[in-house]
Coordinates of C-alpha atoms in Angstrom, one line a residue:
M1 CA 0.0 0.0 0.0
G2 CA 1.1 3.6 -0.6
D3 CA 1.6 6.2 2.0
L4 CA -1.6 8.3 1.9
N5 CA -0.5 10.9 4.4
T6 CA 2.8 11.5 2.6
D7 CA 0.8 12.1 -0.6
L8 CA -1.5 14.5 1.4
A9 CA 1.5 16.4 2.8
D10 CA 2.8 16.7 -0.8
L11 CA -0.6 18.0 -1.9
R12 CA -0.6 20.5 1.0
V13 CA 2.7 22.0 -0.3
A14 CA 1.5 22.0 -3.9
V15 CA -1.8 23.7 -3.0
A16 CA 0.1 26.4 -1.0
E17 CA 2.4 27.1 -3.9
H18 CA -0.5 27.6 -6.3
L19 CA -2.8 29.7 -4.1
P20 CA -3.1 33.5 -4.8
E21 CA -0.7 35.4 -2.5
E22 CA -3.5 37.0 -0.5
V23 CA -5.4 33.7 0.0
A24 CA -2.5 31.3 1.2
P25 CA -2.0 32.8 4.7
V26 CA -5.8 32.9 5.3
L27 CA -6.2 29.2 4.6
K28 CA -3.0 28.3 6.5
A29 CA -4.2 30.1 9.6
D30 CA -7.6 28.5 9.3
R31 CA -6.2 25.0 9.0
E32 CA -3.8 25.5 11.9
K33 CA -6.7 26.2 14.2
F34 CA -7.7 22.5 13.8
V35 CA -4.3 20.9 14.3
G36 CA -4.3 19.0 17.5
I37 CA -8.0 19.3 18.1
V38 CA -9.7 16.2 19.6
A39 CA -13.3 15.7 18.5
E40 CA -14.5 14.9 22.0
A41 CA -18.2 15.0 20.9
A42 CA -17.7 12.1 18.4
V43 CA -19.4 8.8 19.1
K44 CA -17.3 6.0 20.6
P45 CA -17.0 2.4 19.4
G46 CA -19.7 0.1 20.7
V47 CA -22.5 2.6 19.8
A48 CA -25.1 1.7 17.2
M49 CA -24.7 3.5 13.9
P50 CA -27.7 5.9 13.6
D51 CA -30.3 4.3 11.3
F52 CA -30.3 6.8 8.4
T53 CA -31.1 6.4 4.7
L54 CA -29.4 9.0 2.5
P55 CA -29.7 9.7 -1.2
D56 CA -27.0 8.5 -3.6
A57 CA -25.7 10.4 -6.6
G58 CA -28.8 9.3 -8.6
G59 CA -31.3 10.2 -5.8
A60 CA -32.0 6.6 -4.6
R61 CA -32.2 6.2 -0.8
V62 CA -29.5 3.9 0.7
R63 CA -29.4 2.7 4.3
V64 CA -26.1 3.7 5.8
A65 CA -26.1 1.4 8.8
D66 CA -26.4 -1.7 6.6
G67 CA -23.1 -3.3 7.7
P68 CA -20.6 -4.6 7.6
A69 CA -19.3 -1.4 6.0
V70 CA -16.6 1.2 6.0
V71 CA -18.2 4.6 6.1
V72 CA -16.0 7.6 5.0
F73 CA -17.1 11.1 5.7
Y74 CA -15.6 13.8 3.6
R75 CA -16.1 17.6 3.1
G76 CA -17.1 17.6 -0.6
A77 CA -15.9 17.0 -4.1
W78 CA -14.5 20.6 -4.1
C79 CA -11.9 19.5 -1.5
P80 CA -8.7 18.3 -3.2
Y81 CA -7.6 16.4 0.0
C82 CA -10.9 14.5 0.0
N83 CA -10.5 13.6 -3.6
L84 CA -7.0 12.3 -3.1
A85 CA -8.1 10.2 -0.1
L86 CA -11.2 8.8 -1.9
R87 CA -9.0 7.7 -4.8
A88 CA -6.5 6.1 -2.5
Y89 CA -9.3 4.2 -0.7
Q90 CA -10.6 3.0 -4.1
Q91 CA -7.2 1.8 -5.2
E92 CA -5.9 0.3 -2.0
L93 CA -8.9 -0.5 0.1
L94 CA -11.9 -1.4 -2.1
P95 CA -10.5 -4.6 -3.6
E96 CA -9.6 -5.9 -0.1
L97 CA -13.0 -5.0 1.3
E98 CA -14.9 -6.6 -1.6
N99 CA -13.0 -9.8 -0.9
L100 CA -14.1 -9.6 2.7
G101 CA -17.7 -8.9 1.8
V102 CA -17.6 -5.4 3.4
K103 CA -19.1 -2.3 1.6
L104 CA -17.3 1.0 1.2
V105 CA -19.6 4.1 1.4
A106 CA -18.6 7.7 1.2
V107 CA -20.7 10.5 2.7
S108 CA -20.6 14.2 2.4
P109 CA -23.1 17.1 2.8
Q110 CA -22.8 17.9 -0.9
L111 CA -26.1 17.7 -2.8
P112 CA -26.7 14.5 -4.8
D113 CA -26.1 16.0 -8.2
G114 CA -22.8 17.5 -7.0
S115 CA -21.6 14.2 -5.7
L116 CA -21.2 13.0 -9.3
S117 CA -18.2 15.3 -9.6
T118 CA -16.3 12.7 -7.5
N119 CA -16.2 10.8 -10.7
D120 CA -14.6 7.4 -11.4
L121 CA -15.6 6.1 -7.9
A122 CA -16.7 2.5 -7.9
F123 CA -18.4 2.6 -4.5
T124 CA -21.5 4.3 -3.2
V125 CA -21.4 8.1 -2.6
L126 CA -24.2 9.4 -0.4
S127 CA -25.4 13.0 0.5
D128 CA -25.9 13.8 4.1
V129 CA -27.9 16.9 3.3
D130 CA -27.9 19.4 6.2
N131 CA -25.3 17.2 8.0
E132 CA -28.0 15.3 10.0
L133 CA -26.1 12.0 10.2
G134 CA -22.7 13.8 10.8
R135 CA -24.3 15.8 13.6
A136 CA -25.8 12.7 15.1
L137 CA -22.3 11.2 15.1
G138 CA -20.8 14.3 16.7
I139 CA -18.3 14.9 13.9
T140 CA -19.5 18.3 12.5
F141 CA -18.3 21.8 13.1
R142 CA -19.3 25.3 12.1
Q143 CA -16.8 27.0 9.8
D144 CA -15.6 30.5 10.9
P145 CA -17.8 33.0 8.8
E146 CA -14.6 35.1 8.3
I147 CA -13.1 32.4 6.1
K148 CA -16.2 32.0 3.9
P149 CA -15.3 34.8 1.4
T150 CA -12.0 33.1 0.8
F151 CA -13.7 29.7 0.1
D152 CA -16.3 31.4 -2.1
A153 CA -13.5 33.0 -4.2
L154 CA -11.7 29.7 -4.7
I155 CA -14.5 27.2 -5.2
G156 CA -17.9 29.0 -5.2
D157 CA -20.6 29.1 -2.6
V158 CA -20.1 26.1 -0.3
E159 CA -23.5 26.6 1.3
K160 CA -25.2 26.2 -2.1
I161 CA -22.9 23.4 -3.2
N162 CA -23.7 21.5 0.0
G163 CA -27.3 22.7 0.3
A164 CA -26.9 23.6 3.9
A165 CA -28.6 26.5 5.7
E166 CA -25.5 26.9 7.9
W167 CA -21.9 26.7 6.9
E168 CA -21.4 23.4 8.6
L169 CA -19.0 20.6 7.6
P170 CA -18.0 17.2 8.8
Y171 CA -14.6 16.4 10.0
P172 CA -13.0 13.8 7.7
T173 CA -13.9 10.6 9.5
V174 CA -13.8 6.9 9.0
L175 CA -16.1 4.4 10.7
V176 CA -16.1 0.7 10.6
V177 CA -19.6 -0.8 11.2
D178 CA -20.2 -4.5 11.9
G179 CA -22.9 -6.7 10.6
E180 CA -25.2 -5.7 13.5
G181 CA -24.9 -2.0 12.7
V182 CA -22.6 -1.3 15.6
I183 CA -19.7 1.1 15.2
R184 CA -16.5 -0.8 16.0
Y185 CA -13.9 1.8 14.9
I186 CA -13.9 5.5 14.4
D187 CA -11.1 7.8 13.4
V188 CA -11.8 11.6 13.2
H189 CA -9.4 14.1 11.6
P190 CA -10.1 17.8 12.5
D191 CA -7.1 18.7 10.4
Y192 CA -8.6 18.1 7.0
T193 CA -5.2 17.7 5.3
T194 CA -4.6 14.4 7.1
R195 CA -6.7 11.2 6.7
T196 CA -7.0 7.6 8.1
D197 CA -4.4 5.3 6.5
P198 CA -5.9 2.5 4.4
A199 CA -3.9 -0.1 6.4
D200 CA -5.4 1.1 9.7
I201 CA -8.9 0.8 8.2
L202 CA -8.2 -2.7 6.9
A203 CA -6.9 -3.8 10.3
A204 CA -10.1 -2.6 11.9
V205 CA -12.2 -4.5 9.4
K206 CA -10.2 -7.7 9.9
A207 CA -10.8 -7.3 13.7
L208 CA -14.6 -7.5 13.3

């Protein structure tokens, strides 16, 4: 397996080099606020996965807690770190999970039609509109309103892309849910430029 977090660190450098001069320090300062944060409100292993059905990219409703499954929360297709992680999970994790009979599901607050922009994904992508599931899991946060104009200038209106009344996002998070719908593993990353390593996810799945 490759080293996902090394690739993410390289991406962080590349993004910083290509950002407009007035934008780079704003995003750097915003990210650094999340480094070292512990998501204390997040659910703990042993808790039942909330029984939600969410729309997929085509609008069909899919039951998230239908385990065994690996559920990956990401910010949206507009986030380059999310796209890098999802591609890595597809390449390095999906074949192993399929052999084990475990589903891979990605969830973001992005509206169903927007989720199609995470193209070339061979696993289910669901829309947690208004972050209801993410909030129930204790993994969401409200983005600082002062950073919003910077995001709008770079990628467009995140509230419209995600369809949320408030500018709320999930922390990048991986959950492993067993066949009974119980969460057996959760890893939350408030620093959105880091992610759960595929090897760690696979180890948690094999421990089911």
